[in-house]
C-alpha cells in the first residue's frame, strides 16, 4: 500500500505527463499543477512534490516550478 505522499506524488507526475504531453524538462508553474488537481498549498502537497523529486520523477525549482524527468516519464508508462 502506498503512503499518502507517494500516492499524491504519482498523481502529480501523471498529470504533469498529460499537461506537458510527455516532454521532458518542460517547466510548469507549481500553481498550475496545484490548480489542475485542485490541491491545497499545504504540507501534504509539499510532501508529495518532495517525494516525487527525491525519487527523481520531477525536478523542482523554487521560482520556475516543476518539470518531468525521464524517470517520471517512465513511471507513467509502468
PDB file of N, CA and C in Angstrom:
ATOM      1  N   UNK A   1       0.837  -1.177   0.000  1.00  0.00           N
ATOM      2  CA  UNK A   1       0.000   0.000   0.000  1.00  0.00           C
ATOM      3  C   UNK A   1       0.886   1.247   0.000  1.00  0.00           C
ATOM      4  N   UNK A   2       0.503   2.223  -0.818  1.00  0.00           N
ATOM      5  CA  UNK A   2       1.270   3.455  -0.918  1.00  0.00           C
ATOM      6  C   UNK A   2       0.934   4.392   0.230  1.00  0.00           C
ATOM      7  N   UNK A   3       1.949   5.111   0.704  1.00  0.00           N
ATOM      8  CA  UNK A   3       1.668   6.131   1.708  1.00  0.00           C
ATOM      9  C   UNK A   3       1.044   7.337   1.004  1.00  0.00           C
ATOM     10  N   UNK A   4       0.388   8.229   1.744  1.00  0.00           N
ATOM     11  CA  UNK A   4      -0.310   9.356   1.109  1.00  0.00           C
ATOM     12  C   UNK A   4       0.591  10.247   0.251  1.00  0.00           C
ATOM     13  N   UNK A   5       1.823  10.496   0.687  1.00  0.00           N
ATOM     14  CA  UNK A   5       2.738  11.344  -0.090  1.00  0.00           C
ATOM     15  C   UNK A   5       3.089  10.683  -1.422  1.00  0.00           C
ATOM     16  N   UNK A   6       3.337   9.382  -1.403  1.00  0.00           N
ATOM     17  CA  UNK A   6       3.682   8.686  -2.648  1.00  0.00           C
ATOM     18  C   UNK A   6       2.482   8.619  -3.586  1.00  0.00           C
ATOM     19  N   UNK A   7       1.317   8.366  -3.043  1.00  0.00           N
ATOM     20  CA  UNK A   7       0.109   8.310  -3.861  1.00  0.00           C
ATOM     21  C   UNK A   7      -0.140   9.644  -4.565  1.00  0.00           C
ATOM     22  N   UNK A   8      -0.042  10.740  -3.814  1.00  0.00           N
ATOM     23  CA  UNK A   8      -0.244  12.055  -4.406  1.00  0.00           C
ATOM     24  C   UNK A   8       0.891  12.405  -5.366  1.00  0.00           C
ATOM     25  N   UNK A   9       2.108  12.017  -5.050  1.00  0.00           N
ATOM     26  CA  UNK A   9       3.242  12.271  -5.942  1.00  0.00           C
ATOM     27  C   UNK A   9       3.018  11.594  -7.290  1.00  0.00           C
ATOM     28  N   UNK A  10       2.541  10.371  -7.279  1.00  0.00           N
ATOM     29  CA  UNK A  10       2.266   9.659  -8.537  1.00  0.00           C
ATOM     30  C   UNK A  10       1.161  10.351  -9.328  1.00  0.00           C
ATOM     31  N   UNK A  11       0.162  10.863  -8.637  1.00  0.00           N
ATOM     32  CA  UNK A  11      -0.922  11.590  -9.290  1.00  0.00           C
ATOM     33  C   UNK A  11      -0.380  12.869  -9.944  1.00  0.00           C
ATOM     34  N   UNK A  12       0.488  13.563  -9.235  1.00  0.00           N
ATOM     35  CA  UNK A  12       1.102  14.781  -9.769  1.00  0.00           C
ATOM     36  C   UNK A  12       1.934  14.453 -11.005  1.00  0.00           C
ATOM     37  N   UNK A  13       2.728  13.400 -10.938  1.00  0.00           N
ATOM     38  CA  UNK A  13       3.573  13.011 -12.068  1.00  0.00           C
ATOM     39  C   UNK A  13       2.710  12.648 -13.277  1.00  0.00           C
ATOM     40  N   UNK A  14       1.639  11.893 -13.061  1.00  0.00           N
ATOM     41  CA  UNK A  14       0.745  11.533 -14.178  1.00  0.00           C
ATOM     42  C   UNK A  14       0.143  12.786 -14.817  1.00  0.00           C
ATOM     43  N   UNK A  15      -0.288  13.742 -13.969  1.00  0.00           N
ATOM     44  CA  UNK A  15      -0.870  14.960 -14.517  1.00  0.00           C
ATOM     45  C   UNK A  15       0.181  15.798 -15.249  1.00  0.00           C
ATOM     46  N   UNK A  16       1.383  15.856 -14.721  1.00  0.00           N
ATOM     47  CA  UNK A  16       2.466  16.573 -15.405  1.00  0.00           C
ATOM     48  C   UNK A  16       2.718  15.955 -16.773  1.00  0.00           C
ATOM     49  N   UNK A  17       2.651  14.630 -16.848  1.00  0.00           N
ATOM     50  CA  UNK A  17       2.861  13.943 -18.125  1.00  0.00           C
ATOM     51  C   UNK A  17       1.774  14.344 -19.121  1.00  0.00           C
ATOM     52  N   UNK A  18       0.545  14.387 -18.673  1.00  0.00           N
ATOM     53  CA  UNK A  18      -0.566  14.795 -19.543  1.00  0.00           C
ATOM     54  C   UNK A  18      -0.398  16.249 -19.973  1.00  0.00           C
ATOM     55  N   UNK A  19      -0.132  17.117 -19.009  1.00  0.00           N
ATOM     56  CA  UNK A  19      -0.039  18.552 -19.276  1.00  0.00           C
ATOM     57  C   UNK A  19       1.097  18.888 -20.236  1.00  0.00           C
ATOM     58  N   UNK A  20       2.233  18.215 -20.078  1.00  0.00           N
ATOM     59  CA  UNK A  20       3.406  18.508 -20.917  1.00  0.00           C
ATOM     60  C   UNK A  20       3.465  17.634 -22.166  1.00  0.00           C
ATOM     61  N   UNK A  21       2.471  16.767 -22.308  1.00  0.00           N
ATOM     62  CA  UNK A  21       2.449  15.808 -23.423  1.00  0.00           C
ATOM     63  C   UNK A  21       3.702  14.934 -23.419  1.00  0.00           C
ATOM     64  N   UNK A  22       4.188  14.663 -22.213  1.00  0.00           N
ATOM     65  CA  UNK A  22       5.325  13.764 -22.042  1.00  0.00           C
ATOM     66  C   UNK A  22       6.676  14.370 -22.357  1.00  0.00           C
ATOM     67  N   UNK A  23       6.718  15.665 -22.631  1.00  0.00           N
ATOM     68  CA  UNK A  23       8.005  16.294 -22.947  1.00  0.00           C
ATOM     69  C   UNK A  23       8.848  16.423 -21.688  1.00  0.00           C
ATOM     70  N   UNK A  24      10.055  15.876 -21.713  1.00  0.00           N
ATOM     71  CA  UNK A  24      10.918  16.014 -20.537  1.00  0.00           C
ATOM     72  C   UNK A  24      11.437  17.444 -20.427  1.00  0.00           C
ATOM     73  N   UNK A  25      11.687  17.851 -19.202  1.00  0.00           N
ATOM     74  CA  UNK A  25      12.298  19.142 -18.894  1.00  0.00           C
ATOM     75  C   UNK A  25      11.464  20.328 -19.393  1.00  0.00           C
ATOM     76  N   UNK A  26      10.152  20.157 -19.473  1.00  0.00           N
ATOM     77  CA  UNK A  26       9.234  21.248 -19.805  1.00  0.00           C
ATOM     78  C   UNK A  26       8.709  21.802 -18.483  1.00  0.00           C
ATOM     79  N   UNK A  27       9.107  23.026 -18.138  1.00  0.00           N
ATOM     80  CA  UNK A  27       8.786  23.606 -16.838  1.00  0.00           C
ATOM     81  C   UNK A  27       7.330  24.033 -16.755  1.00  0.00           C
ATOM     82  N   UNK A  28       6.714  23.689 -15.642  1.00  0.00           N
ATOM     83  CA  UNK A  28       5.322  24.039 -15.375  1.00  0.00           C
ATOM     84  C   UNK A  28       5.266  24.717 -14.006  1.00  0.00           C
ATOM     85  N   UNK A  29       4.624  25.873 -13.913  1.00  0.00           N
ATOM     86  CA  UNK A  29       4.490  26.511 -12.596  1.00  0.00           C
ATOM     87  C   UNK A  29       3.756  25.586 -11.620  1.00  0.00           C
ATOM     88  N   UNK A  30       4.243  25.511 -10.404  1.00  0.00           N
ATOM     89  CA  UNK A  30       3.607  24.646  -9.397  1.00  0.00           C
ATOM     90  C   UNK A  30       2.155  25.043  -9.170  1.00  0.00           C
ATOM     91  N   UNK A  31       1.865  26.332  -9.244  1.00  0.00           N
ATOM     92  CA  UNK A  31       0.483  26.785  -9.076  1.00  0.00           C
ATOM     93  C   UNK A  31      -0.431  26.172 -10.135  1.00  0.00           C
ATOM     94  N   UNK A  32       0.096  25.976 -11.330  1.00  0.00           N
ATOM     95  CA  UNK A  32      -0.695  25.358 -12.402  1.00  0.00           C
ATOM     96  C   UNK A  32      -1.037  23.918 -12.041  1.00  0.00           C
ATOM     97  N   UNK A  33      -0.058  23.177 -11.563  1.00  0.00           N
ATOM     98  CA  UNK A  33      -0.293  21.782 -11.170  1.00  0.00           C
ATOM     99  C   UNK A  33      -1.284  21.728 -10.010  1.00  0.00           C
ATOM    100  N   UNK A  34      -1.083  22.575  -9.036  1.00  0.00           N
ATOM    101  CA  UNK A  34      -1.958  22.609  -7.860  1.00  0.00           C
ATOM    102  C   UNK A  34      -3.393  22.934  -8.270  1.00  0.00           C
ATOM    103  N   UNK A  35      -3.545  23.896  -9.171  1.00  0.00           N
ATOM    104  CA  UNK A  35      -4.883  24.280  -9.630  1.00  0.00           C
ATOM    105  C   UNK A  35      -5.536  23.160 -10.461  1.00  0.00           C
ATOM    106  N   UNK A  36      -4.767  22.536 -11.347  1.00  0.00           N
ATOM    107  CA  UNK A  36      -5.314  21.470 -12.199  1.00  0.00           C
ATOM    108  C   UNK A  36      -5.825  20.290 -11.378  1.00  0.00           C
ATOM    109  N   UNK A  37      -5.125  19.968 -10.294  1.00  0.00           N
ATOM    110  CA  UNK A  37      -5.500  18.818  -9.465  1.00  0.00           C
ATOM    111  C   UNK A  37      -6.348  19.218  -8.258  1.00  0.00           C
ATOM    112  N   UNK A  38      -6.677  20.503  -8.163  1.00  0.00           N
ATOM    113  CA  UNK A  38      -7.485  21.019  -7.060  1.00  0.00           C
ATOM    114  C   UNK A  38      -6.876  20.655  -5.705  1.00  0.00           C
ATOM    115  N   UNK A  39      -5.565  20.915  -5.581  1.00  0.00           N
ATOM    116  CA  UNK A  39      -4.840  20.621  -4.348  1.00  0.00           C
ATOM    117  C   UNK A  39      -4.800  21.855  -3.465  1.00  0.00           C
ATOM    118  N   UNK A  40      -4.481  21.637  -2.215  1.00  0.00           N
ATOM    119  CA  UNK A  40      -4.260  22.735  -1.280  1.00  0.00           C
ATOM    120  C   UNK A  40      -2.754  22.986  -1.205  1.00  0.00           C
ATOM    121  N   UNK A  41      -2.379  24.215  -0.963  1.00  0.00           N
ATOM    122  CA  UNK A  41      -0.969  24.518  -0.762  1.00  0.00           C
ATOM    123  C   UNK A  41      -0.672  24.272   0.712  1.00  0.00           C
ATOM    124  N   UNK A  42      -0.466  22.993   1.045  1.00  0.00           N
ATOM    125  CA  UNK A  42      -0.255  22.613   2.436  1.00  0.00           C
ATOM    126  C   UNK A  42       0.907  21.634   2.541  1.00  0.00           C
ATOM    127  N   UNK A  43       1.115  21.128   3.730  1.00  0.00           N
ATOM    128  CA  UNK A  43       2.233  20.221   3.988  1.00  0.00           C
ATOM    129  C   UNK A  43       2.120  18.937   3.176  1.00  0.00           C
ATOM    130  N   UNK A  44       0.903  18.430   2.979  1.00  0.00           N
ATOM    131  CA  UNK A  44       0.723  17.185   2.225  1.00  0.00           C
ATOM    132  C   UNK A  44       1.140  17.360   0.767  1.00  0.00           C
ATOM    133  N   UNK A  45       0.776  18.484   0.189  1.00  0.00           N
ATOM    134  CA  UNK A  45       1.166  18.759  -1.200  1.00  0.00           C
ATOM    135  C   UNK A  45       2.671  18.947  -1.290  1.00  0.00           C
ATOM    136  N   UNK A  46       3.241  19.678  -0.351  1.00  0.00           N
ATOM    137  CA  UNK A  46       4.695  19.846  -0.324  1.00  0.00           C
ATOM    138  C   UNK A  46       5.420  18.525  -0.172  1.00  0.00           C
ATOM    139  N   UNK A  47       4.888  17.644   0.677  1.00  0.00           N
ATOM    140  CA  UNK A  47       5.500  16.322   0.867  1.00  0.00           C
ATOM    141  C   UNK A  47       5.432  15.506  -0.416  1.00  0.00           C
ATOM    142  N   UNK A  48       4.337  15.639  -1.151  1.00  0.00           N
ATOM    143  CA  UNK A  48       4.197  14.883  -2.400  1.00  0.00           C
ATOM    144  C   UNK A  48       5.196  15.373  -3.448  1.00  0.00           C
ATOM    145  N   UNK A  49       5.343  16.696  -3.581  1.00  0.00           N
ATOM    146  CA  UNK A  49       6.337  17.225  -4.518  1.00  0.00           C
ATOM    147  C   UNK A  49       7.743  16.794  -4.101  1.00  0.00           C
ATOM    148  N   UNK A  50       8.030  16.842  -2.819  1.00  0.00           N
ATOM    149  CA  UNK A  50       9.344  16.418  -2.318  1.00  0.00           C
ATOM    150  C   UNK A  50       9.582  14.938  -2.589  1.00  0.00           C
ATOM    151  N   UNK A  51       8.548  14.120  -2.388  1.00  0.00           N
ATOM    152  CA  UNK A  51       8.664  12.682  -2.640  1.00  0.00           C
ATOM    153  C   UNK A  51       8.981  12.438  -4.121  1.00  0.00           C
ATOM    154  N   UNK A  52       8.253  13.123  -4.998  1.00  0.00           N
ATOM    155  CA  UNK A  52       8.496  12.952  -6.439  1.00  0.00           C
ATOM    156  C   UNK A  52       9.916  13.378  -6.809  1.00  0.00           C
ATOM    157  N   UNK A  53      10.379  14.466  -6.219  1.00  0.00           N
ATOM    158  CA  UNK A  53      11.736  14.940  -6.513  1.00  0.00           C
ATOM    159  C   UNK A  53      12.788  13.992  -5.953  1.00  0.00           C
ATOM    160  N   UNK A  54      12.568  13.485  -4.744  1.00  0.00           N
ATOM    161  CA  UNK A  54      13.563  12.596  -4.132  1.00  0.00           C
ATOM    162  C   UNK A  54      13.658  11.256  -4.865  1.00  0.00           C
ATOM    163  N   UNK A  55      12.601  10.875  -5.559  1.00  0.00           N
ATOM    164  CA  UNK A  55      12.623   9.639  -6.355  1.00  0.00           C
ATOM    165  C   UNK A  55      13.045   9.896  -7.804  1.00  0.00           C
ATOM    166  N   UNK A  56      13.344  11.163  -8.110  1.00  0.00           N
ATOM    167  CA  UNK A  56      13.840  11.503  -9.442  1.00  0.00           C
ATOM    168  C   UNK A  56      12.757  11.600 -10.504  1.00  0.00           C
ATOM    169  N   UNK A  57      11.490  11.684 -10.094  1.00  0.00           N
ATOM    170  CA  UNK A  57      10.382  11.764 -11.059  1.00  0.00           C
ATOM    171  C   UNK A  57      10.168  13.176 -11.561  1.00  0.00           C
ATOM    172  N   UNK A  58      10.453  14.154 -10.708  1.00  0.00           N
ATOM    173  CA  UNK A  58      10.324  15.567 -11.052  1.00  0.00           C
ATOM    174  C   UNK A  58      11.585  16.294 -10.628  1.00  0.00           C
ATOM    175  N   UNK A  59      11.877  17.370 -11.328  1.00  0.00           N
ATOM    176  CA  UNK A  59      12.913  18.295 -10.880  1.00  0.00           C
ATOM    177  C   UNK A  59      12.179  19.557 -10.448  1.00  0.00           C
ATOM    178  N   UNK A  60      12.563  20.096  -9.313  1.00  0.00           N
ATOM    179  CA  UNK A  60      11.889  21.269  -8.769  1.00  0.00           C
ATOM    180  C   UNK A  60      12.827  22.472  -8.756  1.00  0.00           C
ATOM    181  N   UNK A  61      12.277  23.629  -9.084  1.00  0.00           N
ATOM    182  CA  UNK A  61      12.979  24.907  -8.955  1.00  0.00           C
ATOM    183  C   UNK A  61      12.017  25.852  -8.271  1.00  0.00           C
ATOM    184  N   UNK A  62      12.483  26.500  -7.238  1.00  0.00           N
ATOM    185  CA  UNK A  62      11.601  27.359  -6.436  1.00  0.00           C
ATOM    186  C   UNK A  62      10.850  28.385  -7.267  1.00  0.00           C
ATOM    187  N   UNK A  63      11.518  29.093  -8.116  1.00  0.00           N
ATOM    188  CA  UNK A  63      10.869  30.177  -8.845  1.00  0.00           C
ATOM    189  C   UNK A  63      10.244  29.724 -10.165  1.00  0.00           C
ATOM    190  N   UNK A  64      10.648  28.583 -10.688  1.00  0.00           N
ATOM    191  CA  UNK A  64      10.157  28.157 -12.001  1.00  0.00           C
ATOM    192  C   UNK A  64       9.044  27.138 -11.908  1.00  0.00           C
ATOM    193  N   UNK A  65       9.082  26.265 -10.936  1.00  0.00           N
ATOM    194  CA  UNK A  65       8.059  25.229 -10.820  1.00  0.00           C
ATOM    195  C   UNK A  65       8.654  23.841 -10.838  1.00  0.00           C
ATOM    196  N   UNK A  66       8.063  22.992 -11.663  1.00  0.00           N
ATOM    197  CA  UNK A  66       8.481  21.596 -11.721  1.00  0.00           C
ATOM    198  C   UNK A  66       8.563  21.147 -13.172  1.00  0.00           C
ATOM    199  N   UNK A  67       9.409  20.161 -13.420  1.00  0.00           N
ATOM    200  CA  UNK A  67       9.454  19.561 -14.746  1.00  0.00           C
ATOM    201  C   UNK A  67       9.578  18.047 -14.585  1.00  0.00           C
ATOM    202  N   UNK A  68       9.039  17.352 -15.555  1.00  0.00           N
ATOM    203  CA  UNK A  68       9.051  15.896 -15.586  1.00  0.00           C
ATOM    204  C   UNK A  68      10.418  15.412 -16.041  1.00  0.00           C
ATOM    205  N   UNK A  69      10.959  14.444 -15.360  1.00  0.00           N
ATOM    206  CA  UNK A  69      12.245  13.870 -15.750  1.00  0.00           C
ATOM    207  C   UNK A  69      12.006  12.599 -16.576  1.00  0.00           C
ATOM    208  N   UNK A  70      13.081  12.039 -17.073  1.00  0.00           N
ATOM    209  CA  UNK A  70      12.963  10.777 -17.810  1.00  0.00           C
ATOM    210  C   UNK A  70      12.411   9.686 -16.910  1.00  0.00           C
ATOM    211  N   UNK A  71      12.847   9.657 -15.653  1.00  0.00           N
ATOM    212  CA  UNK A  71      12.331   8.666 -14.710  1.00  0.00           C
ATOM    213  C   UNK A  71      10.827   8.873 -14.470  1.00  0.00           C
ATOM    214  N   UNK A  72      10.396  10.112 -14.427  1.00  0.00           N
ATOM    215  CA  UNK A  72       8.976  10.399 -14.262  1.00  0.00           C
ATOM    216  C   UNK A  72       8.166   9.958 -15.472  1.00  0.00           C
ATOM    217  N   UNK A  73       8.716  10.128 -16.656  1.00  0.00           N
ATOM    218  CA  UNK A  73       8.045   9.665 -17.875  1.00  0.00           C
ATOM    219  C   UNK A  73       7.918   8.142 -17.846  1.00  0.00           C
ATOM    220  N   UNK A  74       8.969   7.474 -17.406  1.00  0.00           N
ATOM    221  CA  UNK A  74       8.927   6.004 -17.309  1.00  0.00           C
ATOM    222  C   UNK A  74       7.873   5.540 -16.309  1.00  0.00           C
ATOM    223  N   UNK A  75       7.757   6.265 -15.202  1.00  0.00           N
ATOM    224  CA  UNK A  75       6.776   5.905 -14.169  1.00  0.00           C
ATOM    225  C   UNK A  75       5.356   5.928 -14.739  1.00  0.00           C
ATOM    226  N   UNK A  76       5.073   6.896 -15.599  1.00  0.00           N
ATOM    227  CA  UNK A  76       3.714   6.998 -16.148  1.00  0.00           C
ATOM    228  C   UNK A  76       3.414   5.892 -17.128  1.00  0.00           C
ATOM    229  N   UNK A  77       4.435   5.266 -17.651  1.00  0.00           N
ATOM    230  CA  UNK A  77       4.236   4.180 -18.623  1.00  0.00           C
ATOM    231  C   UNK A  77       4.201   2.816 -17.971  1.00  0.00           C
ATOM    232  N   UNK A  78       4.541   2.772 -16.670  1.00  0.00           N
ATOM    233  CA  UNK A  78       4.579   1.483 -15.940  1.00  0.00           C
ATOM    234  C   UNK A  78       3.194   1.005 -15.603  1.00  0.00           C
TER     235      UNK A  78
END
